[in-house]
Amino acid sequence: MVVSASPPAARADPPPAPRARSRALRGAGLLCAAGVLVLVMLLSIWVGSKGIPFASTWSVLWHNDGSADAVIIHDQRIPRTLLGALVGAALGLAGAVMQALTRNPLADPGLLGVNNGASAAVVSAIAFAGVSGVLGYVWFAFLGAAIASVVVYLLGTAGRAGATPDRLVMSGAALTAVLQAYIGAVLLIDPDTFNQFRFWNVGSLSGRRGDVLLQVSPFIAVGIVLALLLARPLNVLALGEQTGKALGAHIGRTRVLGAIAVTLLCGASTAAIGPIAFIGLAVPQAVRILVGPDQRWVLPYSMVLSPVLLIGADVLGRILNPPEELQVGIVTAFLGAPVFIALCRRRKLARL
C-alpha cells in the first residue's frame, strides 16, 4: 500500500519584523518629544514677569519692530530660551554618557568632579582675581571643570589595572570631597566672595543674554557631536571589557572620548548657568525605561527631553511668585527629586 505524501503546508506570510516596528515607534516618539520641546520653548518666550499677549508675542517674534515688547522678547527671552535648550541638551547627554561609561544608572556629571571643579574655579576667581559677572565666570568655570575631569581620569587610570568604572567613581568622589572642602573654606573666610558666589551657584537662566550663549555654544556643539558618535562604542562597553575587546572595541579610547564629551558638555553648561541638579541623573534613567538600554536611542532622547524639563522648570519659576522669580536650579531640584524617587519606587532602575 502506497501512502501518498501529504502536500506541504502553505507558509504564512512572515509578520512584520519586530525590530523595524520598534525602530519606527521610537522614531515617532522622538519626533513627538521634539514637538513638545518646540511648544515649551514657545511658552518660555511668551511667559514672563511682564505679561505680553500671545498674539503680540507671535508677531514680534518674527518681526522686530523695536517696541518695548520686542526688546524684551528678542534681547531677553529668546536668548534665555535658546540657552536653556542648549544647556538642557548638554546636561542630558552628559548624564547619559556618564552613566554608560561607569555602567552605573545613578551616576551623573558631578561624579567626575565636573561641577565642583567649575565651582572651585569660580570661587578662586572671585576671591583672588576680583572677577565678577557671568561673563567673567564662564572661562574660569570651564577651565576648572576641564582640570577636574583630567585629574579624575589620571587618578582612575593610575596603576596596572588601568581605568575601570569603579576606579573612576572612587577618584571622582575623592576629588569632589576635596573640592567641596576647599570651596567651603574660601567662602567662610571671605564673606564678599560668598555673596557673589551664591547667586551663580544656585543655577539660573535669568540675566543670561546672547553673549553668554555665543561663548559656550561652540564647546557644547562639539560635545554633542562627540557624544552622539559614541553611541555604538558605548553599547559595546555595556557588554563588559572582555566582551568588548573580543568584539574589537577600543575600550580605552571610548572612555577618553567619553570623558572629553562630558567635560565639554557639563563644563560649558555649568559655566554658563551654574550647577543644575537632577537633569543629567533623572532624565536618562527615565529614557532607558521608555526606550531600553540602546545608546543610539538613549542619547538623542536624553538630548531632547532634558531641555523640556529645564525650560519647563524655568517657566514654572517665573509664574510661582510674580513678579519675583524662583531660580531654575531650585525648581529642578524640587521637580527632579520626587520624579526620580517615583521612578525608583515604581520599578527597578533600568539596566545599562
CSV table of C-alpha atoms in Angstrom, one decimal:
chain,number,residue,atom,x,y,z
A,1,MET,CA,0.0,0.0,0.0
A,2,VAL,CA,1.4,3.3,-1.1
A,3,VAL,CA,0.8,6.2,1.2
A,4,SER,CA,0.8,9.4,-0.7
A,5,ALA,CA,2.8,12.2,0.8
A,6,SER,CA,0.7,14.9,2.2
A,7,PRO,CA,1.2,18.2,0.4
A,8,PRO,CA,3.4,20.7,2.3
A,9,ALA,CA,1.5,23.2,4.4
A,10,ALA,CA,1.3,26.6,2.9
A,11,ARG,CA,3.7,29.0,4.5
A,12,ALA,CA,2.0,32.0,6.1
A,13,ASP,CA,3.4,35.4,5.2
A,14,PRO,CA,6.0,36.4,7.7
A,15,PRO,CA,4.9,39.0,10.2
A,16,PRO,CA,6.5,42.5,10.2
A,17,ALA,CA,9.9,42.5,11.7
A,18,PRO,CA,9.6,43.4,15.4
A,19,ARG,CA,12.9,45.3,15.1
A,20,ALA,CA,11.7,47.5,12.3
A,21,ARG,CA,8.4,48.2,14.1
A,22,SER,CA,10.3,49.1,17.3
A,23,ARG,CA,12.5,51.5,15.4
A,24,ALA,CA,9.5,53.2,13.8
A,25,LEU,CA,7.8,53.6,17.2
A,26,ARG,CA,11.0,55.0,18.8
A,27,GLY,CA,11.5,57.3,15.9
A,28,ALA,CA,7.9,58.6,16.1
A,29,GLY,CA,8.3,59.1,19.9
A,30,LEU,CA,11.5,61.1,19.3
A,31,LEU,CA,9.6,63.3,16.8
A,32,CYS,CA,6.8,63.8,19.4
A,33,ALA,CA,9.4,64.7,22.0
A,34,ALA,CA,10.9,67.3,19.7
A,35,GLY,CA,7.4,68.8,19.1
A,36,VAL,CA,6.9,69.1,22.9
A,37,LEU,CA,10.3,70.8,23.1
A,38,VAL,CA,9.2,73.4,20.5
A,39,LEU,CA,6.0,74.1,22.4
A,40,VAL,CA,7.8,74.5,25.7
A,41,MET,CA,10.3,76.9,24.0
A,42,LEU,CA,7.4,79.0,22.6
A,43,LEU,CA,5.8,79.0,26.1
A,44,SER,CA,9.1,80.3,27.5
A,45,ILE,CA,9.2,83.1,25.0
A,46,TRP,CA,5.6,84.1,25.8
A,47,VAL,CA,5.5,83.8,29.6
A,48,GLY,CA,7.4,86.2,31.9
A,49,SER,CA,7.2,88.8,34.6
A,50,LYS,CA,5.7,91.2,32.1
A,51,GLY,CA,2.5,89.9,30.6
A,52,ILE,CA,2.6,90.1,26.8
A,53,PRO,CA,-0.5,88.8,24.8
A,54,PHE,CA,0.3,85.7,22.8
A,55,ALA,CA,-0.7,87.5,19.5
A,56,SER,CA,1.8,90.3,20.2
A,57,THR,CA,4.4,87.8,21.2
A,58,TRP,CA,4.0,85.8,18.0
A,59,SER,CA,4.0,88.9,15.9
A,60,VAL,CA,7.2,90.5,17.3
A,61,LEU,CA,8.9,87.0,17.4
A,62,TRP,CA,9.1,87.2,13.6
A,63,HIS,CA,9.1,91.0,13.1
A,64,ASN,CA,11.2,93.0,15.5
A,65,ASP,CA,9.5,96.4,15.4
A,66,GLY,CA,11.7,97.9,18.1
A,67,SER,CA,8.9,98.2,20.6
A,68,ALA,CA,9.3,97.6,24.3
A,69,ASP,CA,7.7,94.1,23.9
A,70,ALA,CA,10.1,93.3,21.0
A,71,VAL,CA,13.1,94.3,23.1
A,72,ILE,CA,12.0,92.1,26.0
A,73,ILE,CA,11.4,89.1,23.7
A,74,HIS,CA,14.5,89.4,21.4
A,75,ASP,CA,17.0,90.6,24.0
A,76,GLN,CA,16.0,88.6,27.0
A,77,ARG,CA,13.5,85.8,26.4
A,78,ILE,CA,14.8,84.3,23.2
A,79,PRO,CA,18.5,84.2,24.3
A,80,ARG,CA,17.3,82.8,27.7
A,81,THR,CA,15.2,80.1,26.0
A,82,LEU,CA,17.9,79.1,23.5
A,83,LEU,CA,20.5,78.9,26.3
A,84,GLY,CA,18.1,76.7,28.3
A,85,ALA,CA,17.6,74.4,25.3
A,86,LEU,CA,21.3,74.2,24.7
A,87,VAL,CA,22.3,73.6,28.3
A,88,GLY,CA,19.4,71.1,28.9
A,89,ALA,CA,20.6,69.1,25.9
A,90,ALA,CA,24.2,69.2,27.1
A,91,LEU,CA,23.3,68.1,30.7
A,92,GLY,CA,21.1,65.3,29.5
A,93,LEU,CA,23.7,63.9,27.1
A,94,ALA,CA,26.4,64.3,29.7
A,95,GLY,CA,24.4,62.3,32.2
A,96,ALA,CA,23.6,59.6,29.7
A,97,VAL,CA,27.3,59.3,28.7
A,98,MET,CA,28.5,59.3,32.3
A,99,GLN,CA,26.1,56.5,33.3
A,100,ALA,CA,27.2,54.5,30.3
A,101,LEU,CA,30.9,55.0,31.0
A,102,THR,CA,30.6,53.9,34.6
A,103,ARG,CA,27.8,51.4,34.0
A,104,ASN,CA,26.1,53.0,37.0
A,105,PRO,CA,22.5,54.2,36.5
A,106,LEU,CA,22.8,56.5,39.5
A,107,ALA,CA,25.8,58.4,38.0
A,108,ASP,CA,25.6,62.0,37.0
A,109,PRO,CA,28.1,64.5,35.6
A,110,GLY,CA,29.1,65.6,39.1
A,111,LEU,CA,30.5,62.1,39.6
A,112,LEU,CA,33.7,63.1,37.7
A,113,GLY,CA,34.0,66.3,39.8
A,114,VAL,CA,33.0,68.5,36.9
A,115,ASN,CA,30.5,70.6,38.8
A,116,ASN,CA,32.8,71.0,41.8
A,117,GLY,CA,35.8,71.8,39.6
A,118,ALA,CA,33.8,74.6,38.0
A,119,SER,CA,32.6,75.9,41.4
A,120,ALA,CA,36.1,75.8,42.8
A,121,ALA,CA,37.5,77.8,39.9
A,122,VAL,CA,34.7,80.4,40.2
A,123,VAL,CA,35.3,80.8,43.9
A,124,SER,CA,39.0,81.3,43.3
A,125,ALA,CA,38.3,83.8,40.5
A,126,ILE,CA,36.1,85.8,42.8
A,127,ALA,CA,38.3,85.6,45.9
A,128,PHE,CA,41.8,86.0,44.4
A,129,ALA,CA,41.3,87.7,41.0
A,130,GLY,CA,38.4,90.0,41.7
A,131,VAL,CA,36.3,88.6,38.8
A,132,SER,CA,32.6,89.5,38.8
A,133,GLY,CA,29.7,88.8,36.5
A,134,VAL,CA,28.6,85.8,34.5
A,135,LEU,CA,30.9,86.6,31.5
A,136,GLY,CA,33.9,86.6,33.8
A,137,TYR,CA,32.9,83.3,35.4
A,138,VAL,CA,32.5,81.4,32.2
A,139,TRP,CA,36.1,80.8,31.3
A,140,PHE,CA,37.2,80.1,34.9
A,141,ALA,CA,34.4,77.6,35.4
A,142,PHE,CA,35.1,75.8,32.1
A,143,LEU,CA,38.8,75.6,32.9
A,144,GLY,CA,38.1,74.3,36.4
A,145,ALA,CA,35.7,71.6,35.0
A,146,ALA,CA,38.3,70.5,32.5
A,147,ILE,CA,41.1,70.3,35.0
A,148,ALA,CA,38.9,68.3,37.4
A,149,SER,CA,38.0,65.8,34.7
A,150,VAL,CA,41.6,65.3,33.7
A,151,VAL,CA,42.7,64.8,37.3
A,152,VAL,CA,39.9,62.2,37.9
A,153,TYR,CA,40.9,60.3,34.8
A,154,LEU,CA,44.6,60.4,35.7
A,155,LEU,CA,43.8,59.1,39.2
A,156,GLY,CA,41.4,56.5,37.8
A,157,THR,CA,44.0,55.1,35.3
A,158,ALA,CA,47.0,55.0,37.6
A,159,GLY,CA,48.4,51.6,38.3
A,160,ARG,CA,48.4,48.3,36.3
A,161,ALA,CA,44.7,47.8,36.4
A,162,GLY,CA,44.0,50.9,34.3
A,163,ALA,CA,40.7,52.7,34.1
A,164,THR,CA,37.7,50.8,35.4
A,165,PRO,CA,34.2,52.2,36.3
A,166,ASP,CA,34.8,51.6,40.0
A,167,ARG,CA,38.2,53.4,39.9
A,168,LEU,CA,36.7,56.4,38.1
A,169,VAL,CA,33.8,56.6,40.5
A,170,MET,CA,36.1,56.5,43.6
A,171,SER,CA,38.5,59.0,42.1
A,172,GLY,CA,35.6,61.4,41.3
A,173,ALA,CA,34.2,61.0,44.8
A,174,ALA,CA,37.6,61.7,46.4
A,175,LEU,CA,38.2,64.8,44.3
A,176,THR,CA,34.7,66.0,44.9
A,177,ALA,CA,35.2,65.8,48.7
A,178,VAL,CA,38.5,67.8,48.4
A,179,LEU,CA,37.0,70.5,46.2
A,180,GLN,CA,33.9,70.9,48.5
A,181,ALA,CA,36.2,71.4,51.5
A,182,TYR,CA,38.2,74.0,49.6
A,183,ILE,CA,35.1,75.9,48.5
A,184,GLY,CA,33.7,75.9,52.0
A,185,ALA,CA,36.9,77.2,53.4
A,186,VAL,CA,37.2,80.1,51.0
A,187,LEU,CA,33.5,81.1,51.5
A,188,LEU,CA,33.8,81.0,55.3
A,189,ILE,CA,37.0,83.2,55.2
A,190,ASP,CA,35.7,85.7,52.7
A,191,PRO,CA,32.0,86.8,53.1
A,192,ASP,CA,32.2,89.0,50.0
A,193,THR,CA,33.1,86.0,47.9
A,194,PHE,CA,30.2,84.1,49.4
A,195,ASN,CA,27.7,86.9,48.5
A,196,GLN,CA,28.8,86.8,44.8
A,197,PHE,CA,29.2,83.1,44.5
A,198,ARG,CA,25.8,82.1,45.9
A,199,PHE,CA,23.9,83.8,43.0
A,200,TRP,CA,25.9,81.8,40.5
A,201,ASN,CA,25.9,78.6,42.5
A,202,VAL,CA,22.1,78.3,42.7
A,203,GLY,CA,21.8,77.8,39.0
A,204,SER,CA,19.8,80.3,36.9
A,205,LEU,CA,18.9,81.3,33.3
A,206,SER,CA,17.9,84.7,34.4
A,207,GLY,CA,20.1,87.6,33.1
A,208,ARG,CA,21.9,85.3,30.6
A,209,ARG,CA,22.0,87.2,27.3
A,210,GLY,CA,23.2,86.3,23.8
A,211,ASP,CA,26.9,86.9,24.6
A,212,VAL,CA,26.9,84.0,27.1
A,213,LEU,CA,25.2,81.8,24.6
A,214,LEU,CA,27.8,82.6,22.0
A,215,GLN,CA,30.6,81.9,24.3
A,216,VAL,CA,29.6,78.4,25.4
A,217,SER,CA,27.8,77.2,22.2
A,218,PRO,CA,31.0,76.0,20.3
A,219,PHE,CA,32.0,73.8,23.2
A,220,ILE,CA,28.6,72.3,23.7
A,221,ALA,CA,28.2,71.8,19.9
A,222,VAL,CA,31.5,69.8,19.8
A,223,GLY,CA,30.5,67.8,22.9
A,224,ILE,CA,27.1,67.0,21.4
A,225,VAL,CA,28.6,65.7,18.2
A,226,LEU,CA,31.2,63.7,20.1
A,227,ALA,CA,28.6,62.2,22.4
A,228,LEU,CA,26.3,61.1,19.6
A,229,LEU,CA,29.2,59.5,17.7
A,230,LEU,CA,30.0,57.4,20.8
A,231,ALA,CA,26.6,55.6,20.9
A,232,ARG,CA,27.8,52.4,19.3
A,233,PRO,CA,31.0,52.1,21.3
A,234,LEU,CA,29.1,52.7,24.5
A,235,ASN,CA,26.7,49.9,23.6
A,236,VAL,CA,29.8,47.6,23.2
A,237,LEU,CA,31.2,48.9,26.5
A,238,ALA,CA,28.0,47.9,28.3
A,239,LEU,CA,28.8,44.2,27.5
A,240,GLY,CA,31.9,44.4,29.7
A,241,GLU,CA,35.5,44.9,29.0
A,242,GLN,CA,36.4,41.4,28.0
A,243,THR,CA,33.5,41.0,25.6
A,244,GLY,CA,34.1,44.5,24.2
A,245,LYS,CA,37.8,43.7,23.5
A,246,ALA,CA,36.8,40.4,21.9
A,247,LEU,CA,34.5,42.3,19.6
A,248,GLY,CA,37.3,44.6,18.6
A,249,ALA,CA,36.2,47.7,20.6
A,250,HIS,CA,38.8,50.2,21.8
A,251,ILE,CA,37.7,50.5,25.4
A,252,GLY,CA,40.4,53.0,26.5
A,253,ARG,CA,39.7,55.3,23.5
A,254,THR,CA,35.9,55.2,24.2
A,255,ARG,CA,36.5,56.1,27.9
A,256,VAL,CA,38.8,59.0,26.9
A,257,LEU,CA,36.5,60.4,24.3
A,258,GLY,CA,33.5,60.0,26.7
A,259,ALA,CA,35.3,61.9,29.4
A,260,ILE,CA,36.1,64.7,26.9
A,261,ALA,CA,32.5,64.8,25.8
A,262,VAL,CA,31.3,65.0,29.5
A,263,THR,CA,33.8,67.8,30.2
A,264,LEU,CA,32.8,69.8,27.2
A,265,LEU,CA,29.1,69.4,27.8
A,266,CYS,CA,28.8,69.7,31.6
A,267,GLY,CA,31.7,72.1,31.9
A,268,ALA,CA,30.3,74.7,29.4
A,269,SER,CA,26.8,74.3,30.8
A,270,THR,CA,27.9,74.8,34.4
A,271,ALA,CA,30.0,77.7,33.4
A,272,ALA,CA,27.0,79.4,31.7
A,273,ILE,CA,24.2,79.0,34.3
A,274,GLY,CA,25.8,77.4,37.4
A,275,PRO,CA,25.3,73.8,38.7
A,276,ILE,CA,21.9,72.2,37.9
A,277,ALA,CA,20.9,69.1,39.8
A,278,PHE,CA,18.9,66.0,38.6
A,279,ILE,CA,18.7,66.8,34.9
A,280,GLY,CA,21.6,64.6,34.0
A,281,LEU,CA,20.6,62.0,36.6
A,282,ALA,CA,16.8,61.6,36.2
A,283,VAL,CA,16.2,62.2,32.5
A,284,PRO,CA,18.5,59.4,31.1
A,285,GLN,CA,17.1,57.0,33.7
A,286,ALA,CA,13.5,57.8,32.6
A,287,VAL,CA,14.6,57.5,28.9
A,288,ARG,CA,16.0,54.0,29.4
A,289,ILE,CA,12.7,52.9,31.0
A,290,LEU,CA,10.9,54.2,27.9
A,291,VAL,CA,13.2,53.0,25.0
A,292,GLY,CA,15.6,50.5,26.6
A,293,PRO,CA,19.3,50.5,27.0
A,294,ASP,CA,20.4,51.1,23.4
A,295,GLN,CA,22.5,54.2,23.5
A,296,ARG,CA,21.6,55.0,19.9
A,297,TRP,CA,18.2,55.9,21.2
A,298,VAL,CA,19.1,56.9,24.8
A,299,LEU,CA,21.4,59.7,23.8
A,300,PRO,CA,19.0,61.5,21.3
A,301,TYR,CA,16.0,61.1,23.6
A,302,SER,CA,18.0,62.5,26.5
A,303,MET,CA,19.2,65.4,24.4
A,304,VAL,CA,15.6,66.3,23.5
A,305,LEU,CA,13.7,65.6,26.8
A,306,SER,CA,16.3,67.2,29.1
A,307,PRO,CA,15.7,70.7,27.7
A,308,VAL,CA,11.9,70.2,28.1
A,309,LEU,CA,12.5,69.7,31.9
A,310,LEU,CA,14.9,72.6,32.2
A,311,ILE,CA,12.9,75.1,30.3
A,312,GLY,CA,9.7,73.9,31.8
A,313,ALA,CA,11.2,74.4,35.3
A,314,ASP,CA,12.4,77.9,34.3
A,315,VAL,CA,8.9,78.8,33.1
A,316,LEU,CA,7.4,77.5,36.3
A,317,GLY,CA,9.8,79.5,38.4
A,318,ARG,CA,8.6,82.7,36.7
A,319,ILE,CA,4.9,82.2,37.5
A,320,LEU,CA,5.0,80.8,41.0
A,321,ASN,CA,5.8,84.0,42.8
A,322,PRO,CA,5.3,87.0,40.4
A,323,PRO,CA,6.9,89.4,39.8
A,324,GLU,CA,9.8,87.7,41.5
A,325,GLU,CA,11.4,84.5,40.0
A,326,LEU,CA,12.5,81.3,41.5
A,327,GLN,CA,15.9,80.2,40.1
A,328,VAL,CA,15.7,77.3,37.8
A,329,GLY,CA,18.2,75.3,39.9
A,330,ILE,CA,15.8,75.4,42.8
A,331,VAL,CA,12.8,74.3,40.7
A,332,THR,CA,14.6,71.5,39.0
A,333,ALA,CA,15.7,70.2,42.5
A,334,PHE,CA,12.0,70.2,43.7
A,335,LEU,CA,10.8,68.6,40.4
A,336,GLY,CA,13.6,66.2,39.7
A,337,ALA,CA,13.9,64.6,43.2
A,338,PRO,CA,10.3,63.4,43.5
A,339,VAL,CA,10.2,62.2,39.9
A,340,PHE,CA,13.4,60.3,40.3
A,341,ILE,CA,12.2,58.7,43.6
A,342,ALA,CA,9.0,57.7,41.9
A,343,LEU,CA,10.9,56.1,39.0
A,344,CYS,CA,13.0,54.1,41.5
A,345,ARG,CA,9.9,53.0,43.5
A,346,ARG,CA,7.8,52.1,40.5
A,347,ARG,CA,10.3,49.6,39.1
A,348,LYS,CA,14.0,48.6,39.3
A,349,LEU,CA,16.5,51.0,37.9
A,350,ALA,CA,16.8,50.5,34.2
A,351,ARG,CA,19.9,48.4,33.4
A,352,LEU,CA,22.6,49.8,31.2
